[in-house]
XYZ file of N, CA and C in Angstrom:
513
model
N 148.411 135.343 123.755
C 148.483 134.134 122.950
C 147.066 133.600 122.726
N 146.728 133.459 121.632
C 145.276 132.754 121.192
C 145.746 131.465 120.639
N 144.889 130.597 121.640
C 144.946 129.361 121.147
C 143.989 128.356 120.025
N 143.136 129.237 119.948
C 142.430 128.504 118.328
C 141.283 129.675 118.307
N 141.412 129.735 117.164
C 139.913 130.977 116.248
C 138.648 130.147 116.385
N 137.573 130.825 116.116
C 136.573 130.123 115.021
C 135.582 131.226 114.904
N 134.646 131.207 114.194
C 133.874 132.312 113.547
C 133.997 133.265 114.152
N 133.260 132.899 115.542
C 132.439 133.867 116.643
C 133.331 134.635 117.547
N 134.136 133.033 117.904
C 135.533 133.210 119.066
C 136.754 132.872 118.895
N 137.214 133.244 120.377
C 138.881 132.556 120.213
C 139.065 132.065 121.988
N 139.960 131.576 121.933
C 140.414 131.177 122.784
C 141.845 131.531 123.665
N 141.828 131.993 124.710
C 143.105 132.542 125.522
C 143.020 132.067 126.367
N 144.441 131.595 126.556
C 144.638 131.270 128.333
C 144.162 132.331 129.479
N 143.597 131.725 130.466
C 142.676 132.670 131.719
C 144.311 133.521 132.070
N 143.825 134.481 132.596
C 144.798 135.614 133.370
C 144.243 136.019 134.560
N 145.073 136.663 135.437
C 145.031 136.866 137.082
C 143.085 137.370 137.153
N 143.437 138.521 135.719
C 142.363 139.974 135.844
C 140.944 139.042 135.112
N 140.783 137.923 134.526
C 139.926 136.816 134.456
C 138.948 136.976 135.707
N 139.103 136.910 136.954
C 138.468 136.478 137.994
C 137.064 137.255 138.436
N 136.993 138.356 138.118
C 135.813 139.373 138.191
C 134.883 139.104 136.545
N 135.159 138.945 135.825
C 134.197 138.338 134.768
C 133.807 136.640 135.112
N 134.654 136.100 135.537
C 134.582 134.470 136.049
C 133.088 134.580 137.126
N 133.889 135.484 138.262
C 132.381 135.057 139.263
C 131.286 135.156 139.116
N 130.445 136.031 138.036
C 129.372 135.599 137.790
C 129.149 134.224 137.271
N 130.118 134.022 136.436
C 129.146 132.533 135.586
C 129.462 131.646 136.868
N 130.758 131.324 137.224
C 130.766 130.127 138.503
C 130.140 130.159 139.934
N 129.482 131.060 140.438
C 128.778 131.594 141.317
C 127.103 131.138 140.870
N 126.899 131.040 139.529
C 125.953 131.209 139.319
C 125.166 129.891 139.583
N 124.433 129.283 139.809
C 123.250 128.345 140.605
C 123.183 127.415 139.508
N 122.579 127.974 138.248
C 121.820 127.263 136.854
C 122.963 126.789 136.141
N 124.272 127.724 136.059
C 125.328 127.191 135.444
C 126.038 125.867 136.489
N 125.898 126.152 137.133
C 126.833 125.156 138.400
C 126.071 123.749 139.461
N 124.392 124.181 138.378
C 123.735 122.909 138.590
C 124.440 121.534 138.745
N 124.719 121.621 137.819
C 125.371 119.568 137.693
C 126.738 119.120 137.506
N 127.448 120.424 138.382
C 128.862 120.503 138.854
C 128.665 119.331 140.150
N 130.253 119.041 140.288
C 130.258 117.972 141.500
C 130.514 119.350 142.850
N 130.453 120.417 142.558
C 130.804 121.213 143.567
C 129.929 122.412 143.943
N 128.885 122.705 142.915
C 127.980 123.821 143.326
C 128.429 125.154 143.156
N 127.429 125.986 143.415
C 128.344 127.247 142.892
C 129.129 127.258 143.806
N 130.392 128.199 142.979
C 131.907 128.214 144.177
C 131.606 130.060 144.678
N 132.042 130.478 146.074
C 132.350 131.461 146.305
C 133.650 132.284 145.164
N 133.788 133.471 145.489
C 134.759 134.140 144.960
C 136.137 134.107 145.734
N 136.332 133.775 146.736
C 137.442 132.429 147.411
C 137.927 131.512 146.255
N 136.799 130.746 146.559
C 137.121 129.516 145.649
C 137.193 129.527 143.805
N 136.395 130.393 143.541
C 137.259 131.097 142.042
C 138.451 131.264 141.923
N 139.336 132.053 143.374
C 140.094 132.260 142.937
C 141.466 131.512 142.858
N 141.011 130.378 144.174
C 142.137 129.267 144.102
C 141.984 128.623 142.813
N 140.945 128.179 141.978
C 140.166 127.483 140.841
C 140.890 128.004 139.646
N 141.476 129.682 139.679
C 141.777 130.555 138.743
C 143.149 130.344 138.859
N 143.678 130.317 139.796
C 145.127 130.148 140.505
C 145.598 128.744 140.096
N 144.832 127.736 140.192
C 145.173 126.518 139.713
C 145.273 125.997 138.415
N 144.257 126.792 137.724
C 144.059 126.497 136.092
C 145.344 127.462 135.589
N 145.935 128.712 136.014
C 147.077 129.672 135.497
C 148.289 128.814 135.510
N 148.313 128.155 136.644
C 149.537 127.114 137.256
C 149.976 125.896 136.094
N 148.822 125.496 135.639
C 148.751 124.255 134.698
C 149.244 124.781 133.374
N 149.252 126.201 133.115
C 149.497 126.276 131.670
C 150.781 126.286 131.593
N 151.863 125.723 132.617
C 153.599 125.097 132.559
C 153.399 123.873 132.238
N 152.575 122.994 131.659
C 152.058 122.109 131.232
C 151.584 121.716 129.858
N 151.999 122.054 128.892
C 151.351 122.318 127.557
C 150.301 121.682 127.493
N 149.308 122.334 126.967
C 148.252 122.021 126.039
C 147.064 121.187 127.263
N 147.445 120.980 128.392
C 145.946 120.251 129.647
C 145.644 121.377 130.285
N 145.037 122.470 129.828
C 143.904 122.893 130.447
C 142.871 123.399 130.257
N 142.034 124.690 130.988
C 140.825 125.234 130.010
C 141.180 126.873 129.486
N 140.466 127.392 129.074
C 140.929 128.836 128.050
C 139.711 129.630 128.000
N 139.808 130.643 128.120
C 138.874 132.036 128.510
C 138.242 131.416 126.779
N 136.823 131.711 126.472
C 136.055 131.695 125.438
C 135.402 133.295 125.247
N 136.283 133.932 124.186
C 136.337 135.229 124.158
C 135.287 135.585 122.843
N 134.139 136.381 123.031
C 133.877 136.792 121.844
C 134.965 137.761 121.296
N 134.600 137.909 120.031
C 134.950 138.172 119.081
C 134.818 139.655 119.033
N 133.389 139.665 118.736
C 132.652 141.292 118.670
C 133.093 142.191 119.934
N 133.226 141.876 120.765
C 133.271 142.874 121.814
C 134.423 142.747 122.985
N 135.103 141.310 122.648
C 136.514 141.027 123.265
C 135.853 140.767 124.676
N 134.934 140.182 124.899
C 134.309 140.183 126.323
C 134.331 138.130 126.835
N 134.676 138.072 128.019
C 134.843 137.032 128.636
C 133.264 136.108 128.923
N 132.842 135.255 127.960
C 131.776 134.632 128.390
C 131.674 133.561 128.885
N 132.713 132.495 129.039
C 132.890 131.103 129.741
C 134.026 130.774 129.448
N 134.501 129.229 129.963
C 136.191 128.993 129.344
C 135.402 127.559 129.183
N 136.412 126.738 127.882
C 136.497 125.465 127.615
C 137.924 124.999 127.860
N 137.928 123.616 127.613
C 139.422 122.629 127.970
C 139.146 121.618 127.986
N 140.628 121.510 127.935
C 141.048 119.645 128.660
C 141.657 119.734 129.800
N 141.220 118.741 130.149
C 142.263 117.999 130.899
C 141.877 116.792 131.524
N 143.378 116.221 132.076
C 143.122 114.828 132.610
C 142.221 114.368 133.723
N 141.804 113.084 133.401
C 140.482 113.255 134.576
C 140.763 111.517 135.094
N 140.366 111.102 136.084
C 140.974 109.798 136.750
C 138.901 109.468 136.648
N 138.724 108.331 135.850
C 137.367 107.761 135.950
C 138.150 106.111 135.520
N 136.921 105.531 136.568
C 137.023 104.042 136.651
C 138.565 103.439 136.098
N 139.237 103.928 137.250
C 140.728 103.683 137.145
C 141.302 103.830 135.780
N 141.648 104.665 135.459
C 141.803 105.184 133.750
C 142.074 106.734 133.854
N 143.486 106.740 133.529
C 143.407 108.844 133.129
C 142.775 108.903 131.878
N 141.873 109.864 131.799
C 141.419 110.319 130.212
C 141.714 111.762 129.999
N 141.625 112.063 129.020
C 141.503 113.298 128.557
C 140.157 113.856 128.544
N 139.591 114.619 129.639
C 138.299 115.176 129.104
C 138.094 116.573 128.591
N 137.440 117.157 128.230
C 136.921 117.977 127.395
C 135.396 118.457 128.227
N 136.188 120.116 129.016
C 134.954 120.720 129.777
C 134.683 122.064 129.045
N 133.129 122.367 129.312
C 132.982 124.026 129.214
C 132.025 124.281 130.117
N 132.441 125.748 129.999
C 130.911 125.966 131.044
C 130.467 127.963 130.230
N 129.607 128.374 130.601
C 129.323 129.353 129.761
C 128.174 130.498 130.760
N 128.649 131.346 130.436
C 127.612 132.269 131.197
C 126.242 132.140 130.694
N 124.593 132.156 131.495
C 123.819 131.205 131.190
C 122.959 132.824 130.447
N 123.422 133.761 130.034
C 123.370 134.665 128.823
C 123.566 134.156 127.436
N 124.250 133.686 127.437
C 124.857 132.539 125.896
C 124.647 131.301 126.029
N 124.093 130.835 126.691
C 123.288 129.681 126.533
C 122.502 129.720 125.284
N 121.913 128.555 124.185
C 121.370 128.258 123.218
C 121.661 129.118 122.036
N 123.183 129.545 121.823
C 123.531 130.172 121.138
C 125.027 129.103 119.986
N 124.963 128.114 120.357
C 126.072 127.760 119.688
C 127.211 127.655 120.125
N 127.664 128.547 121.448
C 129.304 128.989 121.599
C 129.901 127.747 122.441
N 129.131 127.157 123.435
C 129.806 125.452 123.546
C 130.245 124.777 122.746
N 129.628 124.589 121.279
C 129.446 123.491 120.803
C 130.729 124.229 119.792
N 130.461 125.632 119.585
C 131.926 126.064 118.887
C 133.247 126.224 119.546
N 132.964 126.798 120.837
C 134.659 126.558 121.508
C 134.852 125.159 121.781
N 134.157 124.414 121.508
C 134.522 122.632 122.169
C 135.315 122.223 121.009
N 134.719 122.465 119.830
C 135.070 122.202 117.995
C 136.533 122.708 118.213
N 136.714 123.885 118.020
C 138.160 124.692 118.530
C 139.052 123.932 119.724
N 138.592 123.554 120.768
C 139.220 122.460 121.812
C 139.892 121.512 121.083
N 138.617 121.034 120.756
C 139.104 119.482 119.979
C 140.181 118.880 118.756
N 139.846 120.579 117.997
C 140.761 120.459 116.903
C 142.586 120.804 117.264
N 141.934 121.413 118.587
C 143.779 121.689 119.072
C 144.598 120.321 119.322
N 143.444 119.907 120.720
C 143.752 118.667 121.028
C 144.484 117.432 119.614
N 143.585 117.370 119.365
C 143.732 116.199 117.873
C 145.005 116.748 116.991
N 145.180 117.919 116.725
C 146.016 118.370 115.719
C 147.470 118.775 115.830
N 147.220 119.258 117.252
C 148.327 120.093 118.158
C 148.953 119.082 118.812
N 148.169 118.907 119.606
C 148.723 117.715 120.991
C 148.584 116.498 120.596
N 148.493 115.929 119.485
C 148.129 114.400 118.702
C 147.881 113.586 119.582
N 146.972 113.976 120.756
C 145.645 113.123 121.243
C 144.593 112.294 120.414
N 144.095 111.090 121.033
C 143.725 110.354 119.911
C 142.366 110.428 120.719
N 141.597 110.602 121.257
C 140.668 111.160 122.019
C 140.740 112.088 123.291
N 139.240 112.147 123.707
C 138.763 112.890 124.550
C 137.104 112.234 124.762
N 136.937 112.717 126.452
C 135.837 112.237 126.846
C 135.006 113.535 127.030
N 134.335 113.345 127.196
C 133.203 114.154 128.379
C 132.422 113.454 129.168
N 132.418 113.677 130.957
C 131.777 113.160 131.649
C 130.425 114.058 132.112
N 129.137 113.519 132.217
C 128.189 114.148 132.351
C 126.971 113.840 133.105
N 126.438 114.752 133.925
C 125.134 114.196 134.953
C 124.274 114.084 133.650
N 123.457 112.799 133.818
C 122.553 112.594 132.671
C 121.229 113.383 132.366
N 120.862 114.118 133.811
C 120.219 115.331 133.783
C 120.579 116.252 133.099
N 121.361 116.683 132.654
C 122.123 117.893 132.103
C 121.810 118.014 130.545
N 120.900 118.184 130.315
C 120.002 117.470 128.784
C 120.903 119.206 127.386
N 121.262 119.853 128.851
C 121.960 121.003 127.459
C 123.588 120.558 127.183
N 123.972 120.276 128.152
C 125.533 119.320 127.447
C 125.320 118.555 127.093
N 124.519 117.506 127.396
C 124.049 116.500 126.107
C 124.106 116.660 125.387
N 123.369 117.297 124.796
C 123.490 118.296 122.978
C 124.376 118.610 122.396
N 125.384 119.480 122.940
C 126.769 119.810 122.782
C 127.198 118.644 122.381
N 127.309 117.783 123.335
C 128.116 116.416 122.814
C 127.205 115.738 121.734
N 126.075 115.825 121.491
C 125.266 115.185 120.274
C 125.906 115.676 119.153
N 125.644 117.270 119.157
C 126.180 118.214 118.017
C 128.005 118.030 117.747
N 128.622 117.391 118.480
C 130.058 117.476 118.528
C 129.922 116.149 118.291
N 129.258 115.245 117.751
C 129.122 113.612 117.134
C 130.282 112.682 117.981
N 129.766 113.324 119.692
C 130.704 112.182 120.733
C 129.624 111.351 120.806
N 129.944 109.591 121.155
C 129.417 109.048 121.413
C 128.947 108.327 122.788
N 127.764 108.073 123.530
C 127.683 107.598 124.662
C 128.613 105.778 124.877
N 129.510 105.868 126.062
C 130.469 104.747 125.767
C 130.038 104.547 126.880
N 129.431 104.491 128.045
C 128.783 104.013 129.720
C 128.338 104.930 130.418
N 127.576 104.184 131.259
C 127.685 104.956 132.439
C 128.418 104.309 133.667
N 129.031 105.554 134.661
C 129.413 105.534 135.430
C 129.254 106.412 136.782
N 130.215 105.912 138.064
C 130.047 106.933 139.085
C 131.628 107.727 139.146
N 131.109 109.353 139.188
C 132.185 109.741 139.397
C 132.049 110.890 140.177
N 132.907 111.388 141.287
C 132.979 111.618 142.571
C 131.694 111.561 143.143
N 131.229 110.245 143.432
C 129.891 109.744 144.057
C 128.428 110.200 143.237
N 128.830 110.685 141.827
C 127.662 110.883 141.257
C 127.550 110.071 139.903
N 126.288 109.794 139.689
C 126.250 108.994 138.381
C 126.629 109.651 137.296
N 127.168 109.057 136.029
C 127.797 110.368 135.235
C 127.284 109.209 134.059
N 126.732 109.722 132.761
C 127.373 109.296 131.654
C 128.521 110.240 131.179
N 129.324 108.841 130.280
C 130.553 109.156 129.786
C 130.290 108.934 127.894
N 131.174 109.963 127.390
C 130.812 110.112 125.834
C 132.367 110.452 125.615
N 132.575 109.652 124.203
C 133.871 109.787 123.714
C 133.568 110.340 122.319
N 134.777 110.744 121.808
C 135.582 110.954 120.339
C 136.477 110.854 119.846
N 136.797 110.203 119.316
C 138.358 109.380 119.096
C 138.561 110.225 117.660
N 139.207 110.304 117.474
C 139.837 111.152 116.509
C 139.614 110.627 114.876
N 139.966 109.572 115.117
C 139.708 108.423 113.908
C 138.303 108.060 113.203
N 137.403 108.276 114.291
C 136.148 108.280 114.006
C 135.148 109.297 114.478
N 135.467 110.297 113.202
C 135.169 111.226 113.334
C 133.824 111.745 112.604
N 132.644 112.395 112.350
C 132.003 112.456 111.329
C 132.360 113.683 110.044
């Protein structure tokens, strides 16, 4: 099942056999910088993998393998899902990407593909993204994806800005 196209990619729900392309990027140091958790062992991938498979009895809240196109190869996953900040469920909107495809576009295009599911599919009227303000390359993403900075906050004991997109105001 592919859950949204776009030029480059598509999007599929993660599968069991996911987990050996996964541990490099979540293992990896530079990608898992300004995670609240650091890189995870291949343990913890796989409960992580186990938990995100579990959620898709859930329509439409979670994240999705970000598949090229050209070569059908696993380079990061994007999603939603619900997130508990300053007493409030939101909908956020994560990716993460093997740091090979970094400055290539494919965040800012599987997020586009996210968003348009979200909004179109699941008639969500936003989505957030929460972010260490260090993190100056998801920044961008969310610049280029015309979310806007709505506070800052702390979230699981770290300072985060928070950036929205409401559906309605869109560019």
């Amino acid at each position: 099942m592919i859950l949204a196209t776009t030029r480059r990619l598509f999007l599929r729900p993660l599968q069991p056999d996911d987990l050996e392309p996964l541990i490099p990027i979540l293992s990896d140091s530079a990608v898992m910088e300004y995670s609240t958790t650091g890189p995870l062992s291949k343990e913890k991938i796989q409960e992580w993998l186990t938990t995100i498979i579990a959620e898709y009895e859930l329509p439409g809240f979670s994240v999705w393998a970000i598949i090229l196109k050209e070569d059908n190869k696993l380079i990061g996953f994007c999603g939603i899902r619900p997130v508990e900040i300053d007493g409030r469920t939101e909908i956020e909107l994560i990716f993460r990407l093997a740091t090979a495809y970094w400055g290539e576009g494919y965040a800012t295009e599987a997020s586009l593909g996210v968003i348009e599911y979200a909004f179109n599919t699941l008639a969500i009227n936003s989505v957030i993204a929460v972010v260490d303000p260090r993190n100056t390359r998801s920044l961008s993403v969310l610049e280029k994806l015309h979310m806007s900075h709505e506070k800052d906050s702390i979230y699981k004991e770290f300072p985060v800005r928070v950036y929205r997109l409401s559906k309605f105001k869109r560019h």
